[in-house]
Amino acid sequence: MADNKATLKIGDKEIEFPILEGTAGAAVIDVRTLGASGYFTYDPGFMATGSCESQITYIDGAAGVLLHRGYPIGELARDADYLEVCYMLLHGEAPTTEEYEKFKLTITNHTLVHDQVNNFFRGFRRDAHPMAMLCGTVGAMASFYHDDLDIVDPEQRLRSAYRLVAKMPTLVAMCYKYNIGQPFVYPSNKLSYAENFLNMMFSVPAEPYKISPAVSRAVDRIFTLHADHEQNASTSTVRLAGSSGANPYACIAAGVASLWGPAHGGANEACLNMLEEIGTVDRIPEFINKAKDKNDPFRLMGFGHRVYKNTDPRATVMRESCHEVLAELNIDDPLLDVAMELERIALSDAYFAEKKLFPNVDFYSGIVLKAIGIPTNMFTCIFALARTVGWISHWHEMLSQPGQKIGRPRQLYTGHTQRPFNKIPK
Ligand code: SDX
């Protein structure tokens, strides 16, 4: 870390702060001592605030670069599978073949959930949104793993991480089966991670289910493309919840809740609903104009990003996957035509260029998920399934760091100053 400094002049006072430099990206001004001056920084939405030091994922928003432990996302999507990415996010390095096989066996042997979890579902309405059920059941997992859980022990933290990575597909598939009134399908240890998920989603006890290699490859790639993304809203939620020492399953439930929002992980569901509302290519200009109208709260779902300002590298890979899957499954989905034309028009429109709005990861993922038969209301559950490893890797990293403190932001107070309370006659 460099020892150069930043000087803040307030009135006749000058306060110096160290500038810390990482291995890549923006240096940071270390303002941890600022509070003593009577001033706080003010940055709602954390547009220019570093909340932590991390070595897991790096994004260069201007260059459209996404690295997991230094490995470019395009290479991982092409040459690795999701469990390899899970291993490197959790352990810091890509696994050797031996480490990969051991990790895969560990995950496979933790895919079952406690049979009483089935009972939690009985309390939901059949038409409950899958994200509501996922949020509830992931949080309920804390009731099975709490008493003997010591999160100070890195081995026990990793065991929680393995359990969560292993059980999320089972829970997500249970949400879907509960919605459609079909029996839950137990995990099968002879299938790969993605195949097992598809089998739990789409097989029925009455007949064998044939898994398409193209579909399981696409699902595994979608998991990889959604695995982690620096300090996004849901990851920051998990870190803040975990900073108090809360149970990791409860922290992941908090991440699920944050991801649900349409501005975040809920965008893939919202994007597909938008494409379906647009319906045909000739209606695209009407929606482009709505998105540009300052008086209209409508936003083009699947466009724009807080960090990427030219391209979301995941969308590039997802776009390729989208065409591969539709071609392999011989699906001619008019929504893809609408999506392609919407992308073309949006990217040629001055407003979108000025606001640096382009398709993000959610734009194409919804089309791929729809093509492989996943219902729209399940899209964000798939995102949560994939992102769980990112969330729990950040939780593990945070608790591994010396001097870790509970997160406790301050505020700019603009409410009433002190005034007397007048007791009312009762
Ligand atoms: C994810 O953080 C992450 O890493 C998230 C994520 C991850 O992997 O974890 O990448 C996953 O959440 C991807 C983003 C998915 N969300 C959407 O697709 C929803 C649509 N996009 C927008 O809501 C928006 O672009 C955000 C939330 C993604 C980013 O918003 P910002 O950076 O806070 O920008 P902003 O809302 O301040 O908008 C800046 C300007 C505004 O206009 P002005 O007020 O300057 O005139 O751009 C406009 C906005 O009105 N704008 C849009 C727009 N997004 C921003 N206008 C139309 N359509 C849009 N989609």
Tab-separated table of C-alpha atoms in Angstrom, residues 32-230:
chain	number	residue	atom	x	y	z
A	32	ARG	CA	-11.440	6.098	9.312
A	33	THR	CA	-10.069	8.928	11.511
A	34	LEU	CA	-12.345	11.642	10.051
A	35	GLY	CA	-15.051	11.238	12.732
A	36	ALA	CA	-12.742	12.775	15.345
A	37	SER	CA	-12.944	16.059	13.398
A	38	GLY	CA	-16.743	16.191	13.938
A	39	TYR	CA	-17.372	15.506	10.251
A	40	PHE	CA	-18.619	12.391	8.452
A	41	THR	CA	-18.492	11.611	4.754
A	42	TYR	CA	-21.868	11.562	3.011
A	43	ASP	CA	-22.419	9.106	0.162
A	44	PRO	CA	-25.972	7.637	-0.061
A	45	GLY	CA	-25.906	4.654	-2.426
A	46	PHE	CA	-22.146	4.361	-1.814
A	47	MET	CA	-21.373	5.788	-5.255
A	48	ALA	CA	-17.784	6.587	-4.208
A	49	THR	CA	-17.295	4.578	-1.023
A	50	GLY	CA	-15.157	1.510	-0.485
A	51	SER	CA	-16.776	-0.570	2.262
A	52	CYS	CA	-14.054	-3.177	2.663
A	53	GLU	CA	-10.817	-4.662	1.405
A	54	SER	CA	-11.355	-7.748	-0.726
A	55	GLN	CA	-9.361	-10.131	-2.930
A	56	ILE	CA	-12.269	-12.062	-4.438
A	57	THR	CA	-13.585	-10.163	-7.485
A	58	TYR	CA	-12.422	-7.149	-9.428
A	59	ILE	CA	-14.473	-5.091	-11.896
A	60	ASP	CA	-13.103	-2.435	-14.234
A	61	GLY	CA	-16.353	-0.670	-15.159
A	62	ALA	CA	-14.862	1.448	-17.939
A	63	ALA	CA	-13.033	-1.459	-19.600
A	64	GLY	CA	-15.825	-3.997	-19.034
A	65	VAL	CA	-13.495	-6.333	-17.124
A	66	LEU	CA	-14.638	-8.870	-14.504
A	67	LEU	CA	-12.055	-11.031	-12.723
A	68	HIS	CA	-12.681	-13.747	-10.147
A	69	ARG	CA	-9.441	-14.269	-8.190
A	70	GLY	CA	-7.717	-12.694	-11.218
A	71	TYR	CA	-9.258	-15.027	-13.806
A	72	PRO	CA	-11.275	-13.261	-16.584
A	73	ILE	CA	-14.977	-14.164	-16.619
A	74	GLY	CA	-14.928	-14.986	-20.347
A	75	GLU	CA	-12.248	-17.654	-19.836
A	76	LEU	CA	-14.032	-19.084	-16.804
A	77	ALA	CA	-17.356	-19.251	-18.662
A	78	ARG	CA	-15.629	-21.037	-21.540
A	79	ASP	CA	-13.129	-23.337	-19.803
A	80	ALA	CA	-14.305	-23.865	-16.205
A	81	ASP	CA	-17.481	-25.176	-14.657
A	82	TYR	CA	-19.444	-23.572	-11.860
A	83	LEU	CA	-18.020	-25.756	-9.085
A	84	GLU	CA	-14.480	-24.802	-10.140
A	85	VAL	CA	-15.531	-21.150	-9.852
A	86	CYS	CA	-17.085	-21.871	-6.434
A	87	TYR	CA	-13.824	-23.431	-5.275
A	88	MET	CA	-11.705	-20.471	-6.388
A	89	LEU	CA	-14.094	-17.913	-4.883
A	90	LEU	CA	-13.981	-19.717	-1.542
A	91	HIS	CA	-10.337	-20.781	-1.481
A	92	GLY	CA	-8.525	-18.101	-3.505
A	93	GLU	CA	-7.032	-20.292	-6.226
A	94	ALA	CA	-8.404	-22.463	-9.037
A	95	PRO	CA	-8.485	-26.085	-7.863
A	96	THR	CA	-6.168	-28.826	-9.055
A	97	THR	CA	-7.928	-31.822	-10.548
A	98	GLU	CA	-7.614	-33.639	-7.215
A	99	GLU	CA	-8.923	-30.647	-5.242
A	100	TYR	CA	-11.790	-30.268	-7.725
A	101	GLU	CA	-12.863	-33.902	-7.476
A	102	LYS	CA	-12.753	-33.765	-3.645
A	103	PHE	CA	-14.736	-30.515	-3.586
A	104	LYS	CA	-17.299	-31.884	-6.042
A	105	LEU	CA	-17.780	-34.982	-3.860
A	106	THR	CA	-18.184	-32.808	-0.742
A	107	ILE	CA	-20.830	-30.649	-2.409
A	108	THR	CA	-22.628	-33.704	-3.812
A	109	ASN	CA	-22.797	-35.239	-0.347
A	110	HIS	CA	-24.464	-32.162	1.159
A	111	THR	CA	-27.292	-31.652	-1.350
A	112	LEU	CA	-30.058	-33.132	0.820
A	113	VAL	CA	-31.944	-30.782	3.146
A	114	HIS	CA	-33.353	-31.859	6.516
A	115	ASP	CA	-36.653	-33.595	5.775
A	116	GLN	CA	-38.496	-31.227	8.097
A	117	VAL	CA	-37.739	-28.416	5.633
A	118	ASN	CA	-40.575	-29.889	3.569
A	119	ASN	CA	-42.942	-28.784	6.328
A	120	PHE	CA	-41.931	-25.133	6.002
A	121	PHE	CA	-43.318	-25.097	2.484
A	122	ARG	CA	-46.728	-26.271	3.687
A	123	GLY	CA	-47.181	-22.863	5.315
A	124	PHE	CA	-46.869	-20.982	2.018
A	125	ARG	CA	-49.724	-20.292	-0.399
A	126	ARG	CA	-49.323	-22.447	-3.500
A	127	ASP	CA	-48.979	-19.297	-5.602
A	128	ALA	CA	-46.401	-17.682	-3.293
A	129	HIS	CA	-43.585	-15.967	-5.196
A	130	PRO	CA	-40.619	-18.381	-5.244
A	131	MET	CA	-38.303	-15.673	-3.883
A	132	ALA	CA	-40.579	-15.271	-0.843
A	133	MET	CA	-40.346	-19.022	-0.229
A	134	LEU	CA	-36.599	-19.077	-0.823
A	135	CYS	CA	-36.021	-16.192	1.565
A	136	GLY	CA	-38.052	-17.991	4.224
A	137	THR	CA	-36.551	-21.446	3.814
A	138	VAL	CA	-32.930	-20.290	3.589
A	139	GLY	CA	-33.415	-18.334	6.801
A	140	ALA	CA	-35.054	-21.396	8.359
A	141	MET	CA	-31.884	-23.390	7.666
A	142	ALA	CA	-30.352	-21.407	10.537
A	143	SER	CA	-32.625	-23.389	12.858
A	144	PHE	CA	-30.848	-26.609	11.850
A	145	TYR	CA	-27.283	-25.267	11.992
A	146	HIS	CA	-26.886	-22.906	14.884
A	147	ASP	CA	-26.205	-24.374	18.312
A	148	ASP	CA	-22.810	-25.901	17.561
A	149	LEU	CA	-21.788	-23.416	14.869
A	150	ASP	CA	-18.636	-21.451	15.717
A	151	ILE	CA	-18.147	-18.875	12.939
A	152	VAL	CA	-14.770	-17.904	14.377
A	153	ASP	CA	-13.473	-21.304	13.205
A	154	PRO	CA	-12.576	-21.048	9.482
A	155	GLU	CA	-13.226	-24.779	8.984
A	156	GLN	CA	-16.787	-24.393	10.335
A	157	ARG	CA	-17.285	-21.304	8.159
A	158	LEU	CA	-16.236	-23.294	5.109
A	159	ARG	CA	-18.545	-26.166	6.125
A	160	SER	CA	-21.451	-23.666	6.230
A	161	ALA	CA	-20.380	-22.442	2.799
A	162	TYR	CA	-20.293	-25.962	1.351
A	163	ARG	CA	-23.725	-26.731	2.819
A	164	LEU	CA	-25.197	-23.562	1.311
A	165	VAL	CA	-23.678	-24.115	-2.145
A	166	ALA	CA	-24.906	-27.715	-2.033
A	167	LYS	CA	-28.421	-27.071	-0.741
A	168	MET	CA	-29.494	-23.960	-2.661
A	169	PRO	CA	-30.365	-25.944	-5.847
A	170	THR	CA	-32.461	-28.311	-3.722
A	171	LEU	CA	-34.323	-25.422	-2.048
A	172	VAL	CA	-34.836	-23.543	-5.331
A	173	ALA	CA	-36.222	-26.634	-7.036
A	174	MET	CA	-38.519	-27.219	-4.028
A	175	CYS	CA	-39.902	-23.673	-4.459
A	176	TYR	CA	-40.751	-24.472	-8.086
A	177	LYS	CA	-42.256	-27.881	-7.344
A	178	TYR	CA	-44.366	-26.393	-4.558
A	179	ASN	CA	-45.660	-23.705	-6.934
A	180	ILE	CA	-46.761	-26.252	-9.531
A	181	GLY	CA	-48.075	-28.839	-7.081
A	182	GLN	CA	-45.644	-31.591	-8.038
A	183	PRO	CA	-43.781	-33.728	-5.491
A	184	PHE	CA	-40.318	-32.629	-4.413
A	185	VAL	CA	-37.562	-34.531	-6.216
A	186	TYR	CA	-34.600	-35.602	-4.128
A	187	PRO	CA	-31.030	-34.855	-5.278
A	188	SER	CA	-29.252	-37.548	-7.285
A	189	ASN	CA	-25.573	-38.041	-6.503
A	190	LYS	CA	-24.801	-39.492	-9.913
A	191	LEU	CA	-25.571	-36.206	-11.676
A	192	SER	CA	-23.439	-33.073	-12.086
A	193	TYR	CA	-24.375	-29.916	-10.195
A	194	ALA	CA	-26.352	-28.423	-13.098
A	195	GLU	CA	-27.853	-31.780	-14.169
A	196	ASN	CA	-28.961	-32.438	-10.598
A	197	PHE	CA	-30.672	-29.039	-10.462
A	198	LEU	CA	-32.498	-29.651	-13.748
A	199	ASN	CA	-33.536	-33.094	-12.578
A	200	MET	CA	-34.948	-31.742	-9.302
A	201	MET	CA	-36.765	-29.035	-11.269
A	202	PHE	CA	-38.241	-31.002	-14.151
A	203	SER	CA	-38.273	-34.723	-13.420
A	204	VAL	CA	-41.350	-36.427	-11.997
A	205	PRO	CA	-41.389	-39.764	-10.145
A	206	ALA	CA	-43.673	-41.242	-12.775
A	207	GLU	CA	-41.135	-41.301	-15.598
A	208	PRO	CA	-37.428	-40.829	-16.366
A	209	TYR	CA	-36.262	-37.322	-17.273
A	210	LYS	CA	-33.813	-36.869	-20.163
A	211	ILE	CA	-31.305	-34.099	-19.472
A	212	SER	CA	-30.150	-32.150	-22.523
A	213	PRO	CA	-26.349	-31.646	-22.456
A	214	ALA	CA	-26.831	-28.246	-24.142
A	215	VAL	CA	-29.279	-27.164	-21.463
A	216	SER	CA	-27.160	-28.368	-18.544
A	217	ARG	CA	-24.134	-26.626	-20.083
A	218	ALA	CA	-26.144	-23.415	-20.433
A	219	VAL	CA	-27.405	-23.650	-16.850
A	220	ASP	CA	-23.890	-24.242	-15.530
A	221	ARG	CA	-22.668	-21.218	-17.495
A	222	ILE	CA	-25.520	-19.058	-16.169
A	223	PHE	CA	-24.494	-20.065	-12.636
A	224	THR	CA	-20.875	-19.075	-13.395
A	225	LEU	CA	-21.899	-15.709	-14.869
A	226	HIS	CA	-23.904	-14.847	-11.753
A	227	ALA	CA	-21.508	-16.245	-9.120
A	228	ASP	CA	-20.063	-13.030	-7.725
A	229	HIS	CA	-19.821	-9.332	-8.490
A	230	GLU	CA	-17.801	-7.320	-5.911
